mmCIF file of C-alpha atoms and ligand atoms in Angstrom:
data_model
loop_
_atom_site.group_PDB
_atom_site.id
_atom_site.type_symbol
_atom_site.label_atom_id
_atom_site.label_comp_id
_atom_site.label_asym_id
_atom_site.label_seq_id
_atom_site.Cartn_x
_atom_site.Cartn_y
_atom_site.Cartn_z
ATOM 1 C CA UNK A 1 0.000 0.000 0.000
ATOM 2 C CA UNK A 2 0.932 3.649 -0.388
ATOM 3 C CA UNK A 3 0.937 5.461 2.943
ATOM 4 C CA UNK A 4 0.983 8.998 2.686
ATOM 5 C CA UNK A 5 2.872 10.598 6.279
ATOM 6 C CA UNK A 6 2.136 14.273 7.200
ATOM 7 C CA UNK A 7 4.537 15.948 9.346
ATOM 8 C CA UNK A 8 6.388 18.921 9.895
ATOM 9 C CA UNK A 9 9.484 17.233 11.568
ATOM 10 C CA UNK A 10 10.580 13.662 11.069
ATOM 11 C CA UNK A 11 10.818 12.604 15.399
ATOM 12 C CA UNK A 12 12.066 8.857 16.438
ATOM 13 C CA UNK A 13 8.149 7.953 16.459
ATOM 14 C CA UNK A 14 8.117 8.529 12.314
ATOM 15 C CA UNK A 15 11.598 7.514 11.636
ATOM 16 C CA UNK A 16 10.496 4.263 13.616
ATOM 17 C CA UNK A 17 6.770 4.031 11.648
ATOM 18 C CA UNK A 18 8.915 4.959 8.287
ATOM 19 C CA UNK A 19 11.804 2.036 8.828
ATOM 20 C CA UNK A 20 8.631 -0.336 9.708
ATOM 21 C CA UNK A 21 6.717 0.433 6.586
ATOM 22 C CA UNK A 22 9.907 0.215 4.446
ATOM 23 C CA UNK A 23 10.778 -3.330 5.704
ATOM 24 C CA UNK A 24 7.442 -3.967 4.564
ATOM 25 C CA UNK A 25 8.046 -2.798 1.169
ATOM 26 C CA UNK A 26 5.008 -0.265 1.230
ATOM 27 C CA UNK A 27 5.573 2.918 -0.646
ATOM 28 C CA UNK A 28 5.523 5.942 1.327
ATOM 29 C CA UNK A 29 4.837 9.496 0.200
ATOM 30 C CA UNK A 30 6.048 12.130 2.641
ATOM 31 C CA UNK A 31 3.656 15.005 2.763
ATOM 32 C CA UNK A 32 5.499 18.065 4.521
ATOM 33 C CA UNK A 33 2.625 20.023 4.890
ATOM 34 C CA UNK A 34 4.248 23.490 5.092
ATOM 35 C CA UNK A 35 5.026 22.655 1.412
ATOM 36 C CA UNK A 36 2.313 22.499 -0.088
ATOM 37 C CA UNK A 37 -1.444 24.338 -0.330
ATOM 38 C CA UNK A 38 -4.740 22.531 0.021
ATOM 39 C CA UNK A 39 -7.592 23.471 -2.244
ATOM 40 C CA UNK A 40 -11.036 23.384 -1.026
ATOM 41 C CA UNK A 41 -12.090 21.283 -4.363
ATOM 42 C CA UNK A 42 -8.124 19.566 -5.586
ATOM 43 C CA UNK A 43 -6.162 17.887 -3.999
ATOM 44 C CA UNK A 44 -2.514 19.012 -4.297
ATOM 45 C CA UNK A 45 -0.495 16.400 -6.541
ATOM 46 C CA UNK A 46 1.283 14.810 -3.986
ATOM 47 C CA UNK A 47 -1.720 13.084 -2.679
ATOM 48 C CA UNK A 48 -1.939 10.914 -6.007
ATOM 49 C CA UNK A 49 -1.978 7.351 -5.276
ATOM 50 C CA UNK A 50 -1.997 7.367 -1.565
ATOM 51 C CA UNK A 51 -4.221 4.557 -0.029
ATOM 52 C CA UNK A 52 -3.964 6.169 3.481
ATOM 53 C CA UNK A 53 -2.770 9.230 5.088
ATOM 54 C CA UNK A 54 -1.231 9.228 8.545
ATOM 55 C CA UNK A 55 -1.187 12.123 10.473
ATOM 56 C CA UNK A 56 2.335 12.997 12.123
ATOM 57 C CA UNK A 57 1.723 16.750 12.310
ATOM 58 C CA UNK A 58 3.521 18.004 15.139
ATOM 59 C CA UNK A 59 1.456 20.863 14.956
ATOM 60 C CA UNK A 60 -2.010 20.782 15.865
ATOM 61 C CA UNK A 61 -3.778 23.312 14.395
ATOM 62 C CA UNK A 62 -2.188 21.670 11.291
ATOM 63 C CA UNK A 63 -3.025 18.549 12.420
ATOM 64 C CA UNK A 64 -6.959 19.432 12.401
ATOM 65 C CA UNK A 65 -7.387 20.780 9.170
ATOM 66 C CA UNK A 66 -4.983 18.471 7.037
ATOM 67 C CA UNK A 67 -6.848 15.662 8.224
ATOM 68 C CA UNK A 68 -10.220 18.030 7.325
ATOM 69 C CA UNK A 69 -9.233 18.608 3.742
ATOM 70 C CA UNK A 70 -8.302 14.787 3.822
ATOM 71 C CA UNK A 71 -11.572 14.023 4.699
ATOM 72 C CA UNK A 72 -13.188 15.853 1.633
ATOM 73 C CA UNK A 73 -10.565 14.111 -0.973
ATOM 74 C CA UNK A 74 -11.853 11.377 0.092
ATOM 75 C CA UNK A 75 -8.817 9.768 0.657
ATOM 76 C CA UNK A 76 -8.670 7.613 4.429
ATOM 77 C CA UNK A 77 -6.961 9.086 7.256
ATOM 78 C CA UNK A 78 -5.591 8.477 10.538
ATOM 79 C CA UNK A 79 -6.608 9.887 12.886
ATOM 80 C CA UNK A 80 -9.600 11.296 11.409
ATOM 81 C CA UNK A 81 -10.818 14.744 11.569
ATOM 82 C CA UNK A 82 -13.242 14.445 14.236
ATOM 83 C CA UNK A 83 -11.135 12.113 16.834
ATOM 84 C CA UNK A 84 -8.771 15.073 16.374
ATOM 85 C CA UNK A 85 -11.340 17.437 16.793
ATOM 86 C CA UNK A 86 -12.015 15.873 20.087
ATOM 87 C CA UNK A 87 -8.392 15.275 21.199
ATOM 88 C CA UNK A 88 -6.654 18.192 20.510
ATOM 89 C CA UNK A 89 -8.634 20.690 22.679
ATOM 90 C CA UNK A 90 -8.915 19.386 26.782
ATOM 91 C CA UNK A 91 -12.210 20.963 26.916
ATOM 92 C CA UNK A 92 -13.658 18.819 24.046
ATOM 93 C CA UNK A 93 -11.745 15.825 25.377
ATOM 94 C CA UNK A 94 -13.008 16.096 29.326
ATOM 95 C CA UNK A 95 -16.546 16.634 27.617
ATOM 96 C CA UNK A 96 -16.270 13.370 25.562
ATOM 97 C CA UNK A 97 -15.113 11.353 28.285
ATOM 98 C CA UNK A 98 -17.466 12.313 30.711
ATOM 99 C CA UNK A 99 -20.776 11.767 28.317
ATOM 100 C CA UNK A 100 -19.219 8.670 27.640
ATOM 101 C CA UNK A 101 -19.531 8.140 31.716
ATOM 102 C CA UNK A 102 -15.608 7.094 31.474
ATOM 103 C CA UNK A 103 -14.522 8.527 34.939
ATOM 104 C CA UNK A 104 -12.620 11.493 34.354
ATOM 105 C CA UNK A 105 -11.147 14.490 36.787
ATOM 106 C CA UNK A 106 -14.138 16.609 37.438
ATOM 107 C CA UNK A 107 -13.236 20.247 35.690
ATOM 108 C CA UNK A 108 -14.669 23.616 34.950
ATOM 109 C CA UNK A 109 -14.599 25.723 32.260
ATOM 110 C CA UNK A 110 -15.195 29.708 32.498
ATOM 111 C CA UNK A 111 -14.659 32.357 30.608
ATOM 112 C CA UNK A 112 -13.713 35.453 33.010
ATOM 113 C CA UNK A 113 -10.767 35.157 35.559
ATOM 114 C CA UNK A 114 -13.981 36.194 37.995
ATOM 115 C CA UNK A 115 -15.430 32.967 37.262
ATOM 116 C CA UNK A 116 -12.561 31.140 37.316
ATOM 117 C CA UNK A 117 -11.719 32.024 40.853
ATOM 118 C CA UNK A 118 -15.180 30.935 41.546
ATOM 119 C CA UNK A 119 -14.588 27.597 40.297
ATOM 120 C CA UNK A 120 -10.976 27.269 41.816
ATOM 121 C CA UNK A 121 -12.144 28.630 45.560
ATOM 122 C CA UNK A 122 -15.236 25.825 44.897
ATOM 123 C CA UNK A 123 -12.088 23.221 44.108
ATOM 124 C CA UNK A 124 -9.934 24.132 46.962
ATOM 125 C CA UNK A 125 -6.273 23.969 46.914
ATOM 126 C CA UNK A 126 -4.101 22.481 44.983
ATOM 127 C CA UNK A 127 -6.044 22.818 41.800
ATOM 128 C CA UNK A 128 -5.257 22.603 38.688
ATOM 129 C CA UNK A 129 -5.444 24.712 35.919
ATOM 130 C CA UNK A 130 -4.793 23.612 31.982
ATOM 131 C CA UNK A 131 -4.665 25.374 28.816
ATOM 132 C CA UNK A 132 -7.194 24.132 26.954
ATOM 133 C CA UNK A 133 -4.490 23.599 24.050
ATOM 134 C CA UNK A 134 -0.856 22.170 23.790
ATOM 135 C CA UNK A 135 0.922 19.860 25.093
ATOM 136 C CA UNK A 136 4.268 17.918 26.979
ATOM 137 C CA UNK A 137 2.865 19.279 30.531
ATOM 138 C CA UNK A 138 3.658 23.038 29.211
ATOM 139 C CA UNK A 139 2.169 25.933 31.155
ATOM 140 C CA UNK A 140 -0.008 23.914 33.137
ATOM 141 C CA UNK A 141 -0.290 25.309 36.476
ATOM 142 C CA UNK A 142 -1.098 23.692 40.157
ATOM 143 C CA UNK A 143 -2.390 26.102 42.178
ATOM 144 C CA UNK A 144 -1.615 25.982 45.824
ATOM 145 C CA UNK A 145 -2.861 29.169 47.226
ATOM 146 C CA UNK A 146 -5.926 32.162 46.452
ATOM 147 C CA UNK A 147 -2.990 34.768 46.064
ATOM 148 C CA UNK A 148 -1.252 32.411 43.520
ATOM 149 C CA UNK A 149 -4.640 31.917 41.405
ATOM 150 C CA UNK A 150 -5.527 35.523 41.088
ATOM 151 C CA UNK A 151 -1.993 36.177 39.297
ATOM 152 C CA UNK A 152 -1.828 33.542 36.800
ATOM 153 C CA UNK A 153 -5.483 34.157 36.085
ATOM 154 C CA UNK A 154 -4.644 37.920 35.876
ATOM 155 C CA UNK A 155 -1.095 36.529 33.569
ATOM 156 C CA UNK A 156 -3.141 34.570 31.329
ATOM 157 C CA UNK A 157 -5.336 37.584 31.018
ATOM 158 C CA UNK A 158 -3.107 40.037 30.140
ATOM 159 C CA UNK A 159 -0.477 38.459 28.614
ATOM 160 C CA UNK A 160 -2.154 34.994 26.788
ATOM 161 C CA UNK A 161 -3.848 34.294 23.629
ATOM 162 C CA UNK A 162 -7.394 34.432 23.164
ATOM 163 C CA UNK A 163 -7.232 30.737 24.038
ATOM 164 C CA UNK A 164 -5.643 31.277 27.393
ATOM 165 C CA UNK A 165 -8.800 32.753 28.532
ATOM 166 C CA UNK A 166 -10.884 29.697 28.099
ATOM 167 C CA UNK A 167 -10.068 29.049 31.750
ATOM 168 C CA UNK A 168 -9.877 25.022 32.302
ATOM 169 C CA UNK A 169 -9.701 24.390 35.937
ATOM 170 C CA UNK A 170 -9.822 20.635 37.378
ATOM 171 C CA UNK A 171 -9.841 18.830 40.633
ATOM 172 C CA UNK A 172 -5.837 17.558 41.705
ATOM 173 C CA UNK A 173 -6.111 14.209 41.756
ATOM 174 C CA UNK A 174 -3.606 12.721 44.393
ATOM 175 C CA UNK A 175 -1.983 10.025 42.414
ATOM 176 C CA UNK A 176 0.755 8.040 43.570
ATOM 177 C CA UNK A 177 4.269 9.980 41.884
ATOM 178 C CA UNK A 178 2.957 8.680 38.278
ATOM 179 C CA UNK A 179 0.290 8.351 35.343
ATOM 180 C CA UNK A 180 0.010 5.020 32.948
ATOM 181 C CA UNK A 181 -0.195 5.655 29.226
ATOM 182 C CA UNK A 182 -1.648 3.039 27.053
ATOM 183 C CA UNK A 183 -0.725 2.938 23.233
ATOM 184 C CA UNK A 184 -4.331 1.528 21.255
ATOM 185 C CA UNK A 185 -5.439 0.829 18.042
ATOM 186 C CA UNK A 186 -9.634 1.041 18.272
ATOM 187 C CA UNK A 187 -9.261 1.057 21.832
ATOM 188 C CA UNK A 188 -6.972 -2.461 21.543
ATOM 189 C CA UNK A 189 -3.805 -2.348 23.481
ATOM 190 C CA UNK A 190 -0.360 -2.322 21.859
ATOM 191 C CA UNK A 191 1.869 -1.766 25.217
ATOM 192 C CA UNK A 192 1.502 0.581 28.550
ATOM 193 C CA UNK A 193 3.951 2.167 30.758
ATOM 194 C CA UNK A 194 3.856 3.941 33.686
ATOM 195 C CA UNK A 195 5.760 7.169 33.931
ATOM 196 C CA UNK A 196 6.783 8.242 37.470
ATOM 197 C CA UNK A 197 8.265 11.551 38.733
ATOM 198 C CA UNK A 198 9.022 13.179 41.867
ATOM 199 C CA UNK A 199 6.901 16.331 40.162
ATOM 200 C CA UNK A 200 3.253 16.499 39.974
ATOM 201 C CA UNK A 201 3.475 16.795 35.996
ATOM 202 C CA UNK A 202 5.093 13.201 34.807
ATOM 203 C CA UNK A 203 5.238 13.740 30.913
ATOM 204 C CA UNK A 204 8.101 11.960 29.638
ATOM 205 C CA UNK A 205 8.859 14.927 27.999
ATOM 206 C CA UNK A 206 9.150 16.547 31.019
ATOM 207 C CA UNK A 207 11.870 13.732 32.114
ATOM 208 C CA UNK A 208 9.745 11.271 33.884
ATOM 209 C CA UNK A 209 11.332 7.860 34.643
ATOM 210 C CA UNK A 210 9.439 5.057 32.423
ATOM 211 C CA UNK A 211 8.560 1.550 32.912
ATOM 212 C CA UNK A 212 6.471 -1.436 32.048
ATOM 213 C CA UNK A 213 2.502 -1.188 32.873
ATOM 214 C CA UNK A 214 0.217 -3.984 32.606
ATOM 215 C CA UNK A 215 -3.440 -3.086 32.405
ATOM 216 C CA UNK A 216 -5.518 -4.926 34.536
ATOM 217 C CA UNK A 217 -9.194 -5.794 33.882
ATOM 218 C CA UNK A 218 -10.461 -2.140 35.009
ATOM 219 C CA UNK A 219 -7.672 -0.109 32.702
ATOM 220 C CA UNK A 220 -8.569 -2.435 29.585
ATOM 221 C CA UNK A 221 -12.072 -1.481 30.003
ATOM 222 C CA UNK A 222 -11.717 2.361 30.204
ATOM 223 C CA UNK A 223 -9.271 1.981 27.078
ATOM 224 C CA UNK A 224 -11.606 0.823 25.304
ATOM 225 C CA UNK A 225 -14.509 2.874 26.162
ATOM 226 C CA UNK A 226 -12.274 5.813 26.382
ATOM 227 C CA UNK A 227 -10.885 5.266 22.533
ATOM 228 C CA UNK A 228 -14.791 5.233 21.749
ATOM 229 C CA UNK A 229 -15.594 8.352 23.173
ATOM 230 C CA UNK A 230 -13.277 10.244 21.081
ATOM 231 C CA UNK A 231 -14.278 8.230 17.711
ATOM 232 C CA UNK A 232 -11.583 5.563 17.785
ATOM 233 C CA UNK A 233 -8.107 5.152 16.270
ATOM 234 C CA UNK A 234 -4.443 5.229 16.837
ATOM 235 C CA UNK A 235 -4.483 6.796 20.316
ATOM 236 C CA UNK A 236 -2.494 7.655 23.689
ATOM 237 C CA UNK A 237 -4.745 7.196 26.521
ATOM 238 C CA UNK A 238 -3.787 8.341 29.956
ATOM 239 C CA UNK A 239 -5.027 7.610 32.779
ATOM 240 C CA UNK A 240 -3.940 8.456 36.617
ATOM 241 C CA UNK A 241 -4.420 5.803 39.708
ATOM 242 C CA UNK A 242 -6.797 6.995 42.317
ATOM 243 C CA UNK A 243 -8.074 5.105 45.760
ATOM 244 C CA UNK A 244 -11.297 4.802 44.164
ATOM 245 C CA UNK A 245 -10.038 3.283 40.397
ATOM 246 C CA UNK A 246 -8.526 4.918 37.093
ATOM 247 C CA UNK A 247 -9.149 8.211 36.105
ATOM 248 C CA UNK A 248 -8.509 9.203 32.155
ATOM 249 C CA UNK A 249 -7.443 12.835 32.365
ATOM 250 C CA UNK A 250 -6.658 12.597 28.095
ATOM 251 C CA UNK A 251 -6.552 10.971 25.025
ATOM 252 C CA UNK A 252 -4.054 11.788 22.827
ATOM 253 C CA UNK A 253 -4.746 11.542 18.724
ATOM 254 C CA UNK A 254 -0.953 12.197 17.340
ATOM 255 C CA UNK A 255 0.504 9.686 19.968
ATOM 256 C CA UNK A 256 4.302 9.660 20.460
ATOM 257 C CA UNK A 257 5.753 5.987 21.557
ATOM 258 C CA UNK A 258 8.961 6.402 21.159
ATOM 259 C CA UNK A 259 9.644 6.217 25.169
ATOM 260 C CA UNK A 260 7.335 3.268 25.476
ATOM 261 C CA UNK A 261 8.798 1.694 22.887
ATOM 262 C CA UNK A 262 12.171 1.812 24.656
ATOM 263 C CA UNK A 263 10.612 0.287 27.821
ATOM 264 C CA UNK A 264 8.474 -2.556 26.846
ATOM 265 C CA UNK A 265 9.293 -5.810 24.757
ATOM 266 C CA UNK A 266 6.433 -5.339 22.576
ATOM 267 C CA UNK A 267 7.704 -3.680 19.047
ATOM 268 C CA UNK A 268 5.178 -0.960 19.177
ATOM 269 C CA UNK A 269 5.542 0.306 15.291
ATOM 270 C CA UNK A 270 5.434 -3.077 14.083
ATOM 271 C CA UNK A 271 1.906 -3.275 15.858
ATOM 272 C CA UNK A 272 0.764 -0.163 14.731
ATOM 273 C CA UNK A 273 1.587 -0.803 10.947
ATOM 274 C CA UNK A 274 0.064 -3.722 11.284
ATOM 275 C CA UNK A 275 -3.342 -2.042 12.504
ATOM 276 C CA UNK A 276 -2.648 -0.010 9.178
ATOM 277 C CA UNK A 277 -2.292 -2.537 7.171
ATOM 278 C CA UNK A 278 -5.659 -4.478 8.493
ATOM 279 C CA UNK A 279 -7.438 -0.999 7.848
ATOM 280 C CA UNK A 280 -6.992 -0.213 4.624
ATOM 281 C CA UNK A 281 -8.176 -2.667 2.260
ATOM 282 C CA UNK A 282 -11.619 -2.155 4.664
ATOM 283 C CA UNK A 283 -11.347 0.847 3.975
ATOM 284 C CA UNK A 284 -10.669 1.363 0.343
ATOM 285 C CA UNK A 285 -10.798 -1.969 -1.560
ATOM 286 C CA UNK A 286 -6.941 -2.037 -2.001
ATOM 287 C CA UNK A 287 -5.012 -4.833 -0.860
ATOM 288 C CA UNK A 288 -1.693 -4.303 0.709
ATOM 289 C CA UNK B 1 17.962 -1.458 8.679
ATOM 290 C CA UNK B 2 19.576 0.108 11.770
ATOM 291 C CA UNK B 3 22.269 1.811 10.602
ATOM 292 C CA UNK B 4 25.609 3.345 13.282
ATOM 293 C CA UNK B 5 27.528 4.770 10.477
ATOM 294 C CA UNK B 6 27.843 8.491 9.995
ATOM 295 C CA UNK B 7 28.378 11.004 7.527
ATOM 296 C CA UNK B 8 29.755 14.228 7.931
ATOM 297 C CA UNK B 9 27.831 17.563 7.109
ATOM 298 C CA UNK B 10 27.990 21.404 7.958
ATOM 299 C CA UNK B 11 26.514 23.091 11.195
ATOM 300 C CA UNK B 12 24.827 25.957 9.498
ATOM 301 C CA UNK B 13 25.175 28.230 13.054
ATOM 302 C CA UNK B 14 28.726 27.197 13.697
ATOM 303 C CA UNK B 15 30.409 26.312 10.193
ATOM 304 C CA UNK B 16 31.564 23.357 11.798
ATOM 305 C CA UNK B 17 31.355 19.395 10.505
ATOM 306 C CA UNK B 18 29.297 17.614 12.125
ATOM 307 C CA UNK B 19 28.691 14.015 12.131
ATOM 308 C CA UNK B 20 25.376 13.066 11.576
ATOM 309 C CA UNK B 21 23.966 9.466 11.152
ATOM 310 C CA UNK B 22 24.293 7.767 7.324
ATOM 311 C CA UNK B 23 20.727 7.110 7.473
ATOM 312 C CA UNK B 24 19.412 10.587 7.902
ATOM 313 C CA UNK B 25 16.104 11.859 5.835
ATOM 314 C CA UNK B 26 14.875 14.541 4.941
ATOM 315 C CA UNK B 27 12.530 16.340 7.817
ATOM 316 C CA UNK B 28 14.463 14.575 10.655
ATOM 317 C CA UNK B 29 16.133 16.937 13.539
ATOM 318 C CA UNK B 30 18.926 16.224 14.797
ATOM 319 C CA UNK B 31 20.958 17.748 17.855
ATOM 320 C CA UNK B 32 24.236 19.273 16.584
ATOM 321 C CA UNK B 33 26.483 18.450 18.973
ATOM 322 C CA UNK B 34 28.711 21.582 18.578
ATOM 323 C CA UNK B 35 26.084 24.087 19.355
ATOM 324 C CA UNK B 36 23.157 22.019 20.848
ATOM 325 C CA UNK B 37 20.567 23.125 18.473
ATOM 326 C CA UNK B 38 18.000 21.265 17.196
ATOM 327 C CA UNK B 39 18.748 21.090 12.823
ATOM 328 C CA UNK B 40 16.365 19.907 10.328
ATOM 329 C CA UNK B 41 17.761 17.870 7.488
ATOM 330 C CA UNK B 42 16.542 19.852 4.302
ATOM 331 C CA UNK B 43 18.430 17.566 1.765
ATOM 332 C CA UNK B 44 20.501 14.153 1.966
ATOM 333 C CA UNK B 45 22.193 14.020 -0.844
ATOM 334 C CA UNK B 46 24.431 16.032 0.009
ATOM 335 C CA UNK B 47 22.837 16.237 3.916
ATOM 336 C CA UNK B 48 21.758 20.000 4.388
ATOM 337 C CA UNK B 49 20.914 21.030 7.628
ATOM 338 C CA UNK B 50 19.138 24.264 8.262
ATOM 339 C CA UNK B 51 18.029 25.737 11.647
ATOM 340 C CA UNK B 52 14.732 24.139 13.036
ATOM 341 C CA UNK B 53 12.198 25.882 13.290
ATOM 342 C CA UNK B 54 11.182 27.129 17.154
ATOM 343 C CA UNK B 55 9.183 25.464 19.197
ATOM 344 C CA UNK B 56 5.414 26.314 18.990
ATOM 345 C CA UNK B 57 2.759 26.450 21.628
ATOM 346 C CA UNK B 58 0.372 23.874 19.191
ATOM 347 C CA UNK B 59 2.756 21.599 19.607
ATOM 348 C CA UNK B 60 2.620 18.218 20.632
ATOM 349 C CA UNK B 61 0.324 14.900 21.141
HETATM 350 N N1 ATP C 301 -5.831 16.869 37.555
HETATM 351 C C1 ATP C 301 -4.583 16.425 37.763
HETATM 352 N N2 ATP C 301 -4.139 16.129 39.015
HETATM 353 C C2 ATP C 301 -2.869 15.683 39.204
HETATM 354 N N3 ATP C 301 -1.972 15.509 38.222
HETATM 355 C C3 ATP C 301 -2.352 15.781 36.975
HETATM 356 C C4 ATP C 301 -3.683 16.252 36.674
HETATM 357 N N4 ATP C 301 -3.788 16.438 35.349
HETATM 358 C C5 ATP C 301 -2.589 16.105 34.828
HETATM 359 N N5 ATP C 301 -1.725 15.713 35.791
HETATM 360 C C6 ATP C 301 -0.317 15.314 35.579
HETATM 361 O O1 ATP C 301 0.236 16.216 34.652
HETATM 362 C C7 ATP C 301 0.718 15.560 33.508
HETATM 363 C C8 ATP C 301 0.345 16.334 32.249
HETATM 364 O O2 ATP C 301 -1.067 16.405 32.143
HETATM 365 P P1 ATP C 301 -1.813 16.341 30.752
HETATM 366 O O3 ATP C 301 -1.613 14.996 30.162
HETATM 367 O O4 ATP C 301 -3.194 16.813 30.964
HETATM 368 O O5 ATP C 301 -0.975 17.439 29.954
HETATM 369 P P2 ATP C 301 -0.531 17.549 28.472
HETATM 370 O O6 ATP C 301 0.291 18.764 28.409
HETATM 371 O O7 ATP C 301 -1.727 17.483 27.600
HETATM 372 O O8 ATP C 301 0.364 16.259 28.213
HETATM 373 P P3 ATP C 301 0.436 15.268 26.927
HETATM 374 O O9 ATP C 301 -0.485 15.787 25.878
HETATM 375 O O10 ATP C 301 1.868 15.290 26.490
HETATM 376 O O11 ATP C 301 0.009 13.943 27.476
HETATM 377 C C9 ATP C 301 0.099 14.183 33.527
HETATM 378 O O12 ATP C 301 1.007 13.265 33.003
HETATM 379 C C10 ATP C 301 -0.201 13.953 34.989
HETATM 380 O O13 ATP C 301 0.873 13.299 35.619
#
């Protein structure tokens, strides 16, 4: 098959999906999407032939409407528009989760830095206060104090994007010194790990240490009804442990495994082109 | 398909050669190890490397 890859920057994870699909002798189109302009009603040329489109863009406003314009070429893509839709912006994401009754930190949204300090003094201290986009644990703030909420809510004010004042605020969940994140394919496991840190925010971008996780009964479940809620796909689940069970704070739609590849046995882009493999000729009619 | 050998190409901050692995392609950043920055491979054959492009706050998952 002919797998078309849009990125920006070629990370580990694609260098890793690109050596996988190689050794599989599928052809591969690289679609740098700063290079190129997509037509409301044409497809640019580079899209000729492709059976289906992966979405590496690093960037996610990029992300949503590549995989938008894919969408109208008709041309199969992964993730697809709306999972993205749902992923890339925490508000969307906490909503999906919590229609889908998949237990999920219990969070706010408001749109003055009045109301927000409403919500955070109804929260207590610490809470916790996202932006609503972006990623790798950046400029997410735990809030410890009243004085300390009134000035990043009076920062984000002044100083952020438009975006900044969506104000997200959620619970802290007190979580032993890690989170789990689950690699799935339609809400089927390829490999967890748990990655622990002596600070509250354990990204492995941020430097948290990494090791094998096996989901038990309860984690397989949410997975799974977690990938649902955001419309399925290759996804990065995450959930935190609480006394009372798992909690899925996100799901992820452009998931890096590059440090869970590292940790478990499991060869996680071998799994994942196989999922692409098994979905195209569904998809399309073409045989790999 | 793992590859350790390396090829040598420019630092476009420092001037200096750098070694960068055989296998590079194009879009792939690599840390120059002269002057730490990140460098995006812009051609392979010869390997140009460019400046990457800063971080941005859409960035990520
Ligand atoms: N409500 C919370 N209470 C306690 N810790 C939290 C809470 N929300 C997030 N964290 C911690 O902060 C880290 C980053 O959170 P989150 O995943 O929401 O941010 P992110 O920037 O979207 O990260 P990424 O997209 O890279 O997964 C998590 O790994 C988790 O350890």
């Amino acid at each position: 098959m002919n797998v078309g890859i849009l990125y920006s920057r070629i990370r580990r994870d694609e260098k890793l999906l690109l050596n996988e699909l190689r050794e599989r002798d599928h052809e591969i189109t690289k679609i740098d999407v700063r290079k190129h302009q997509f037509n409301v009603h044409n497809p640019p040329e580079i899209f000729e032939g492709v059976d289906v489109v992966l979405d590496r863009c690093l960037s996610t406003s990029r992300s949503l409407y590549v995989t938008r314009f894919c969408e109208a070429y008709g041309i199969p893509v992964v993730n697809g528009p709306d999972t993205a839709e749902t992923c890339a912006d925490k508000v969307k994401n906490s909503l999906a989760l919590a229609s889908a009754d998949v237990p999920t930190p219990d969070t706010d949204v408001a749109f003055t830095t009045e109301a927000a300090l409403e919500s955070i003094e109804a929260f207590g201290y610490p809470c916790v206060l996202k932006p609503v986009m972006g990623s790798w644990g950046r400029l997410m703030a735990k809030i410890e104090s009243r004085s300390a909420a009134e000035a990043i809510l009076e920062h984000k004010e002044t100083l952020g994007h438009y975006e900044h004042k969506v104000f997200y605020i959620q619970e802290f969940v007190a979580k032993p010194d890690r989170d789990i994140r689950v690699v799935a394919v339609d809400g089927e496991p390829i490999a967890a790990m748990a990655r622990s840190s002596d600070h509250w925010l354990t990204n492995a971008a941020k430097g948290a240490t990494t090791e094998v996780f096996e989901p038990d009964a309860e984690a397989l479940d949410l997975v799974e009804r977690a990938s649902d809620a955001v419309g399925g796909g290759l996804l990065g689940i995450d959930l935190m442990e609480t006394e009372e069970g798992y909690t899925v704070h996100e799901v992820n739609h452009t998931v890096e495994f590059k440090a869970l590849n590292e940790v478990v046995d499991v060869d996680v882009p071998a799994r994942v082109v196989d999922w692409l493999e098994a979905q195209v000729p569904a998809e399309t009619g073409v045989t790999a | 398909m793992a590859d350790d050998s390396t090829i040598t190409a420019e630092d476009p901050l420092t001037g200096d050669e750098i070694e960068v692995p055989a296998d590079v392609e194009v879009g792939e950043i690599i840390d120059s190890p002269v002057s730490g920055a990140e460098l995006e491979v812009v051609s392979t054959d010869p390997v140009e490397l460019e400046e990457a492009p800063e971080l941005e706050e859409d960035w990520g998952e």
